[in-house]
Amino acid sequence: VYAAPDRAWGALAQSPYLARLSGLHVRQAGLGPDAVRQLAESPHALSLEWLSAGHDGLTHAALPALLRSPLFARLARLDLDGRPWLGTVFAQGLAQIGGRVRLRELGLAEAGVTGAHLQLLLTSVPAEGLGRLGLKGNRIGVAGHQALARLP
């Protein structure tokens, strides 16, 4: 799916065909907060288990909306690679979520993740179930390697 106005996302959210999908690949789609809200609140999106939204899939303003949404709580896999600004926003947003989520795979390649971000991310409640974490192209340094070494 490539860049589309929010009304197009609303049409997708209302489509019963969305219920057939277990995953959605929205790279370069530029989803804004309204589009994320429409998808998250759609009764047809209940079977979505993975979201690939790297490389401009989400706008900066949409990431917090995604993290607070019921869609995020249902995702088992999330890919947000290729956004150098994402490390800070994602780590801080994830740390603010107090409840458990289904997230098992997280792709953050080339996402501006630092060692400090990784420490915050790995000590958050939502990260407790992670079984796979993609960090290619991030400068996590010694602090990041130490955070990874402390994992149970």
CSV table of C-alpha atoms in Angstrom, one decimal:
chain,number,residue,atom,x,y,z
A,1,VAL,CA,0.0,0.0,0.0
A,2,TYR,CA,1.5,3.4,-1.0
A,3,ALA,CA,0.6,6.9,0.1
A,4,ALA,CA,-3.1,7.4,0.3
A,5,PRO,CA,-5.3,10.1,1.9
A,6,ASP,CA,-6.9,9.3,5.2
A,7,ARG,CA,-10.3,8.7,3.5
A,8,ALA,CA,-8.7,5.8,1.6
A,9,TRP,CA,-7.6,4.3,4.9
A,10,GLY,CA,-11.2,4.8,6.2
A,11,ALA,CA,-12.5,2.8,3.2
A,12,LEU,CA,-10.0,0.0,3.9
A,13,ALA,CA,-11.0,0.0,7.6
A,14,GLN,CA,-14.6,-0.4,6.6
A,15,SER,CA,-14.1,-3.1,4.1
A,16,PRO,CA,-15.0,-6.7,5.2
A,17,TYR,CA,-12.1,-7.9,3.1
A,18,LEU,CA,-9.7,-6.5,5.7
A,19,ALA,CA,-10.9,-9.3,8.0
A,20,ARG,CA,-9.1,-11.8,5.7
A,21,LEU,CA,-5.7,-10.3,6.3
A,22,SER,CA,-3.4,-11.4,9.1
A,23,GLY,CA,-0.8,-8.8,8.1
A,24,LEU,CA,-0.5,-5.4,6.5
A,25,HIS,CA,2.5,-4.0,4.7
A,26,VAL,CA,2.3,-0.2,4.5
A,27,ARG,CA,5.8,1.0,3.7
A,28,GLN,CA,6.0,4.5,2.2
A,29,ALA,CA,2.3,4.9,2.9
A,30,GLY,CA,2.6,7.9,5.3
A,31,LEU,CA,-0.1,6.8,7.7
A,32,GLY,CA,-1.1,9.7,9.9
A,33,PRO,CA,-2.8,9.5,13.3
A,34,ASP,CA,-6.3,9.5,11.8
A,35,ALA,CA,-5.5,6.6,9.5
A,36,VAL,CA,-4.0,4.6,12.4
A,37,ARG,CA,-7.1,5.3,14.5
A,38,GLN,CA,-9.4,4.2,11.7
A,39,LEU,CA,-7.5,0.9,11.2
A,40,ALA,CA,-7.2,0.3,15.0
A,41,GLU,CA,-10.9,0.8,15.6
A,42,SER,CA,-12.1,-1.2,12.7
A,43,PRO,CA,-14.0,-4.4,13.6
A,44,HIS,CA,-12.5,-5.9,10.4
A,45,ALA,CA,-8.9,-5.5,11.6
A,46,LEU,CA,-9.2,-7.8,14.5
A,47,SER,CA,-7.2,-10.6,12.8
A,48,LEU,CA,-4.2,-8.4,12.0
A,49,GLU,CA,-1.2,-9.8,13.8
A,50,TRP,CA,1.6,-8.1,12.0
A,51,LEU,CA,2.3,-4.6,10.6
A,52,SER,CA,5.2,-3.6,8.5
A,53,ALA,CA,5.3,0.2,8.5
A,54,GLY,CA,8.9,1.2,8.0
A,55,HIS,CA,10.4,3.6,5.5
A,56,ASP,CA,7.7,6.3,5.8
A,57,GLY,CA,4.9,3.8,6.6
A,58,LEU,CA,4.0,6.0,9.6
A,59,THR,CA,4.3,9.7,10.1
A,60,HIS,CA,6.1,10.9,13.2
A,61,ALA,CA,2.7,11.9,14.8
A,62,ALA,CA,1.2,8.5,14.0
A,63,LEU,CA,3.6,6.4,16.1
A,64,PRO,CA,2.3,7.5,19.5
A,65,ALA,CA,-1.3,6.9,18.2
A,66,LEU,CA,-0.3,3.4,17.1
A,67,LEU,CA,1.3,2.6,20.5
A,68,ARG,CA,-1.8,3.7,22.4
A,69,SER,CA,-4.2,1.8,20.0
A,70,PRO,CA,-5.9,-1.5,20.5
A,71,LEU,CA,-4.2,-2.6,17.2
A,72,PHE,CA,-0.8,-2.4,18.8
A,73,ALA,CA,-1.9,-4.6,21.7
A,74,ARG,CA,-2.9,-7.3,19.2
A,75,LEU,CA,0.2,-7.3,17.1
A,76,ALA,CA,2.6,-10.2,17.3
A,77,ARG,CA,5.0,-8.7,14.8
A,78,LEU,CA,5.9,-5.1,14.1
A,79,ASP,CA,8.5,-3.7,11.6
A,80,LEU,CA,9.4,-0.1,11.9
A,81,ASP,CA,12.8,0.0,10.1
A,82,GLY,CA,14.4,2.8,8.2
A,83,ARG,CA,13.3,5.8,10.2
A,84,PRO,CA,16.3,7.5,12.0
A,85,TRP,CA,14.0,9.5,14.3
A,86,LEU,CA,12.1,6.5,15.5
A,87,GLY,CA,14.4,5.2,18.3
A,88,THR,CA,13.6,7.9,20.8
A,89,VAL,CA,9.9,8.1,20.1
A,90,PHE,CA,9.4,4.4,20.1
A,91,ALA,CA,11.4,3.6,23.2
A,92,GLN,CA,9.7,6.3,25.3
A,93,GLY,CA,6.3,5.4,24.0
A,94,LEU,CA,6.8,1.7,24.7
A,95,ALA,CA,8.0,2.4,28.2
A,96,GLN,CA,4.8,4.3,28.9
A,97,ILE,CA,2.7,1.2,28.2
A,98,GLY,CA,2.0,-0.6,31.5
A,99,GLY,CA,0.2,-3.6,30.2
A,100,ARG,CA,1.3,-6.7,28.4
A,101,VAL,CA,1.0,-7.0,24.6
A,102,ARG,CA,1.3,-9.9,22.2
A,103,LEU,CA,4.5,-8.5,20.5
A,104,ARG,CA,7.0,-11.3,19.8
A,105,GLU,CA,8.9,-9.9,16.9
A,106,LEU,CA,10.2,-6.3,16.5
A,107,GLY,CA,12.1,-4.9,13.6
A,108,LEU,CA,13.9,-1.7,14.2
A,109,ALA,CA,16.7,-1.8,11.6
A,110,GLU,CA,18.2,1.6,10.8
A,111,ALA,CA,15.8,3.2,13.2
A,112,GLY,CA,18.1,5.4,15.2
A,113,VAL,CA,18.1,3.1,18.2
A,114,THR,CA,20.9,3.9,20.7
A,115,GLY,CA,22.1,2.0,23.7
A,116,ALA,CA,20.0,4.2,26.0
A,117,HIS,CA,16.9,3.5,23.8
A,118,LEU,CA,17.6,-0.2,23.9
A,119,GLN,CA,18.0,-0.2,27.7
A,120,LEU,CA,14.6,1.6,28.0
A,121,LEU,CA,13.0,-0.7,25.5
A,122,LEU,CA,14.2,-4.0,26.9
A,123,THR,CA,13.1,-3.1,30.4
A,124,SER,CA,9.5,-2.1,29.4
A,125,VAL,CA,6.6,-4.4,30.2
A,126,PRO,CA,5.6,-4.8,26.5
A,127,ALA,CA,9.0,-6.1,25.5
A,128,GLU,CA,8.9,-9.0,28.0
A,129,GLY,CA,7.6,-11.4,25.4
A,130,LEU,CA,10.0,-10.5,22.6
A,131,GLY,CA,11.6,-13.5,21.0
A,132,ARG,CA,13.1,-11.7,18.0
A,133,LEU,CA,14.6,-8.2,17.8
A,134,GLY,CA,16.1,-6.7,14.6
A,135,LEU,CA,18.6,-3.9,15.2
A,136,LYS,CA,20.7,-3.9,12.0
A,137,GLY,CA,22.3,-0.5,11.3
A,138,ASN,CA,21.7,1.0,14.8
A,139,ARG,CA,24.6,2.3,16.9
A,140,ILE,CA,23.8,0.7,20.2
A,141,GLY,CA,27.3,0.8,21.5
A,142,VAL,CA,28.5,-0.7,24.8
A,143,ALA,CA,25.3,0.2,26.7
A,144,GLY,CA,23.1,-1.6,24.1
A,145,HIS,CA,25.3,-4.7,24.2
A,146,GLN,CA,25.2,-4.7,28.0
A,147,ALA,CA,21.4,-4.4,27.9
A,148,LEU,CA,21.2,-7.4,25.6
A,149,ALA,CA,23.6,-9.4,27.7
A,150,ARG,CA,21.3,-8.9,30.8
A,151,LEU,CA,18.3,-10.5,29.1
A,152,PRO,CA,17.2,-13.7,30.8
